Structures are given as structure tokens and as C-alpha cells.
Amino acid sequence: MALDPRWPLALFRGSLPVALGLMLYVAIAGGEQERQQTLRAQPEGNPAALAERRRHNELIMLALREAAQTDDNVAQRPVPWRK
């Protein structure tokens, strides 16, 4: 059984997208650690800002829960969680 002369060309053409994908993955994955460090260094990452954001979210959820439990138009009254 003889090897078809088109096989090497077909294997080469099939391996090009795989090689390109691997090169892109290596290029992107290399910058992932740097991106993680940048995200950690942002000022929003400190515990005080996170606690403030958590409290703000709690107030919003409280207002949404209250709105869901009543038939009144809660959009017309002042809300305590507005900054």
C-alpha cells in the first residue's frame, strides 16, 4: 500500500491552525500573571473599599426586597441608600 503524496501536505495544512492556536495561547497566558498582579494592586482591592461596596450592595438588595414585597410605588419615595 503506497502513501498518497497528498498526505504530507494535508498534515501540514491541518497542523497550521493548531500551531497558531498554541502560539496565541502562550502569548496570552504569559500576560495573565501580570494582569492578576495589576488587578490586585488597584485601590478597589483594599479591605475598606470592599467593605463599603458590600454595605452598599446590602442596602440596594434591601430596597429591592422591600419593593418586591409591597404593592406601593417605591420608586416615588426617597431611598436611604442613595449616595
Tab-separated table of N, CA, C and O in Angstrom, residues 9-50:
chain	number	residue	atom	x	y	z
A	9	LEU	N	1.081	17.116	2.755
A	9	LEU	CA	0.540	18.457	2.594
A	9	LEU	C	-0.706	18.642	3.459
A	9	LEU	O	-0.893	19.679	4.102
A	10	ALA	N	-1.560	17.627	3.513
A	10	ALA	CA	-2.773	17.702	4.328
A	10	ALA	C	-2.412	17.782	5.813
A	10	ALA	O	-3.033	18.551	6.560
A	11	LEU	N	-1.429	17.024	6.255
A	11	LEU	CA	-0.996	17.092	7.660
A	11	LEU	C	-0.419	18.458	7.997
A	11	LEU	O	-0.671	19.010	9.069
A	12	PHE	N	0.348	19.001	7.068
A	12	PHE	CA	0.928	20.333	7.278
A	12	PHE	C	-0.170	21.386	7.377
A	12	PHE	O	-0.166	22.221	8.279
A	13	ARG	N	-1.123	21.330	6.471
A	13	ARG	CA	-2.234	22.296	6.491
A	13	ARG	C	-3.103	22.133	7.742
A	13	ARG	O	-3.626	23.101	8.257
A	14	GLY	N	-3.257	20.929	8.210
A	14	GLY	CA	-4.039	20.698	9.421
A	14	GLY	C	-3.317	21.139	10.679
A	14	GLY	O	-3.944	21.501	11.671
A	15	SER	N	-1.991	21.096	10.647
A	15	SER	CA	-1.237	21.470	11.841
A	15	SER	C	-1.062	22.982	11.969
A	15	SER	O	-0.766	23.477	13.057
A	16	LEU	N	-1.248	23.729	10.896
A	16	LEU	CA	-1.089	25.185	10.970
A	16	LEU	C	-2.066	25.835	11.962
A	16	LEU	O	-1.636	26.634	12.806
A	17	PRO	N	-3.376	25.547	11.925
A	17	PRO	CA	-4.262	26.170	12.915
A	17	PRO	C	-3.928	25.760	14.356
A	17	PRO	O	-4.034	26.570	15.277
A	18	VAL	N	-3.481	24.521	14.528
A	18	VAL	CA	-3.117	24.065	15.873
A	18	VAL	C	-1.896	24.836	16.367
A	18	VAL	O	-1.859	25.300	17.511
A	19	ALA	N	-0.911	24.993	15.518
A	19	ALA	CA	0.300	25.729	15.892
A	19	ALA	C	-0.027	27.191	16.179
A	19	ALA	O	0.470	27.769	17.151
A	20	LEU	N	-0.874	27.791	15.356
A	20	LEU	CA	-1.268	29.176	15.576
A	20	LEU	C	-2.011	29.317	16.907
A	20	LEU	O	-1.769	30.250	17.677
A	21	GLY	N	-2.904	28.381	17.197
A	21	GLY	CA	-3.631	28.410	18.457
A	21	GLY	C	-2.701	28.276	19.653
A	21	GLY	O	-2.872	28.964	20.660
A	22	LEU	N	-1.724	27.403	19.568
A	22	LEU	CA	-0.757	27.240	20.655
A	22	LEU	C	0.078	28.504	20.868
A	22	LEU	O	0.320	28.915	22.009
A	23	MET	N	0.478	29.131	19.776
A	23	MET	CA	1.265	30.362	19.900
A	23	MET	C	0.428	31.472	20.533
A	23	MET	O	0.911	32.213	21.385
A	24	LEU	N	-0.831	31.605	20.144
A	24	LEU	CA	-1.699	32.612	20.741
A	24	LEU	C	-1.935	32.321	22.220
A	24	LEU	O	-1.947	33.235	23.048
A	25	TYR	N	-2.116	31.054	22.563
A	25	TYR	CA	-2.328	30.684	23.967
A	25	TYR	C	-1.101	31.059	24.804
A	25	TYR	O	-1.235	31.616	25.888
A	26	VAL	N	0.069	30.763	24.304
A	26	VAL	CA	1.296	31.088	25.040
A	26	VAL	C	1.432	32.598	25.192
A	26	VAL	O	1.799	33.098	26.261
A	27	ALA	N	1.098	33.347	24.142
A	27	ALA	CA	1.210	34.810	24.210
A	27	ALA	C	0.223	35.390	25.221
A	27	ALA	O	0.553	36.304	25.973
A	28	ILE	N	-0.977	34.860	25.259
A	28	ILE	CA	-1.992	35.384	26.166
A	28	ILE	C	-1.744	34.909	27.593
A	28	ILE	O	-1.866	35.675	28.541
A	29	ALA	N	-1.411	33.648	27.771
A	29	ALA	CA	-1.203	33.098	29.109
A	29	ALA	C	0.001	33.743	29.784
A	29	ALA	O	0.036	33.866	31.005
A	30	GLY	N	0.977	34.175	29.011
A	30	GLY	CA	2.145	34.825	29.595
A	30	GLY	C	1.779	36.131	30.263
A	30	GLY	O	2.346	36.502	31.279
A	31	GLY	N	0.812	36.864	29.724
A	31	GLY	CA	0.406	38.131	30.307
A	31	GLY	C	-0.626	37.992	31.409
A	31	GLY	O	-0.986	38.977	32.047
A	32	GLU	N	-1.121	36.793	31.641
A	32	GLU	CA	-2.172	36.584	32.646
A	32	GLU	C	-1.672	36.887	34.057
A	32	GLU	O	-2.373	37.511	34.849
A	33	GLN	N	-0.461	36.465	34.388
A	33	GLN	CA	0.070	36.719	35.724
A	33	GLN	C	0.257	38.215	35.956
A	33	GLN	O	-0.041	38.725	37.036
A	34	GLU	N	0.721	38.916	34.944
A	34	GLU	CA	0.888	40.364	35.063
A	34	GLU	C	-0.467	41.043	35.259
A	34	GLU	O	-0.606	41.969	36.057
A	35	ARG	N	-1.493	40.567	34.560
A	35	ARG	CA	-2.837	41.120	34.692
A	35	ARG	C	-3.382	40.878	36.101
A	35	ARG	O	-3.989	41.758	36.701
A	36	GLN	N	-3.133	39.693	36.642
A	36	GLN	CA	-3.578	39.375	38.002
A	36	GLN	C	-2.909	40.306	39.015
A	36	GLN	O	-3.555	40.785	39.943
A	37	GLN	N	-1.620	40.554	38.851
A	37	GLN	CA	-0.909	41.440	39.773
A	37	GLN	C	-1.423	42.867	39.659
A	37	GLN	O	-1.557	43.571	40.661
A	38	THR	N	-1.738	43.307	38.456
A	38	THR	CA	-2.283	44.649	38.252
A	38	THR	C	-3.634	44.785	38.937
A	38	THR	O	-3.920	45.802	39.572
A	39	LEU	N	-4.465	43.759	38.824
A	39	LEU	CA	-5.777	43.799	39.460
A	39	LEU	C	-5.657	43.837	40.983
A	39	LEU	O	-6.433	44.508	41.658
A	40	ARG	N	-4.692	43.125	41.528
A	40	ARG	CA	-4.511	43.123	42.984
A	40	ARG	C	-4.020	44.477	43.493
A	40	ARG	O	-4.293	44.857	44.625
A	41	ALA	N	-3.275	45.193	42.654
A	41	ALA	CA	-2.684	46.462	43.069
A	41	ALA	C	-3.665	47.631	42.975
A	41	ALA	O	-3.353	48.718	43.442
A	42	GLN	N	-4.830	47.426	42.399
A	42	GLN	CA	-5.786	48.520	42.263
A	42	GLN	C	-6.333	48.934	43.626
A	42	GLN	O	-6.472	48.108	44.527
A	43	PRO	N	-6.675	50.208	43.769
A	43	PRO	CA	-7.151	50.683	45.079
A	43	PRO	C	-8.473	50.058	45.496
A	43	PRO	O	-8.780	49.996	46.675
A	44	GLU	N	-9.278	49.591	44.547
A	44	GLU	CA	-10.545	48.959	44.910
A	44	GLU	C	-10.325	47.613	45.589
A	44	GLU	O	-11.254	47.014	46.107
A	45	GLY	N	-9.120	47.115	45.569
A	45	GLY	CA	-8.836	45.817	46.157
A	45	GLY	C	-8.565	45.860	47.651
A	45	GLY	O	-8.396	44.818	48.273
A	46	ASN	N	-8.556	47.042	48.242
A	46	ASN	CA	-8.270	47.095	49.677
A	46	ASN	C	-9.516	46.737	50.487
A	46	ASN	O	-10.639	46.895	50.031
A	47	PRO	N	-9.340	46.233	51.694
A	47	PRO	CA	-10.471	45.746	52.500
A	47	PRO	C	-11.512	46.814	52.828
A	47	PRO	O	-12.702	46.528	52.879
A	48	ALA	N	-11.091	48.056	53.039
A	48	ALA	CA	-12.052	49.108	53.386
A	48	ALA	C	-13.002	49.379	52.218
A	48	ALA	O	-14.216	49.515	52.404
A	49	ALA	N	-12.462	49.456	51.014
A	49	ALA	CA	-13.305	49.706	49.839
A	49	ALA	C	-14.236	48.525	49.586
A	49	ALA	O	-15.398	48.708	49.201
A	50	LEU	N	-13.737	47.316	49.810
A	50	LEU	CA	-14.587	46.135	49.624
A	50	LEU	C	-15.726	46.110	50.640
A	50	LEU	O	-16.867	45.780	50.300
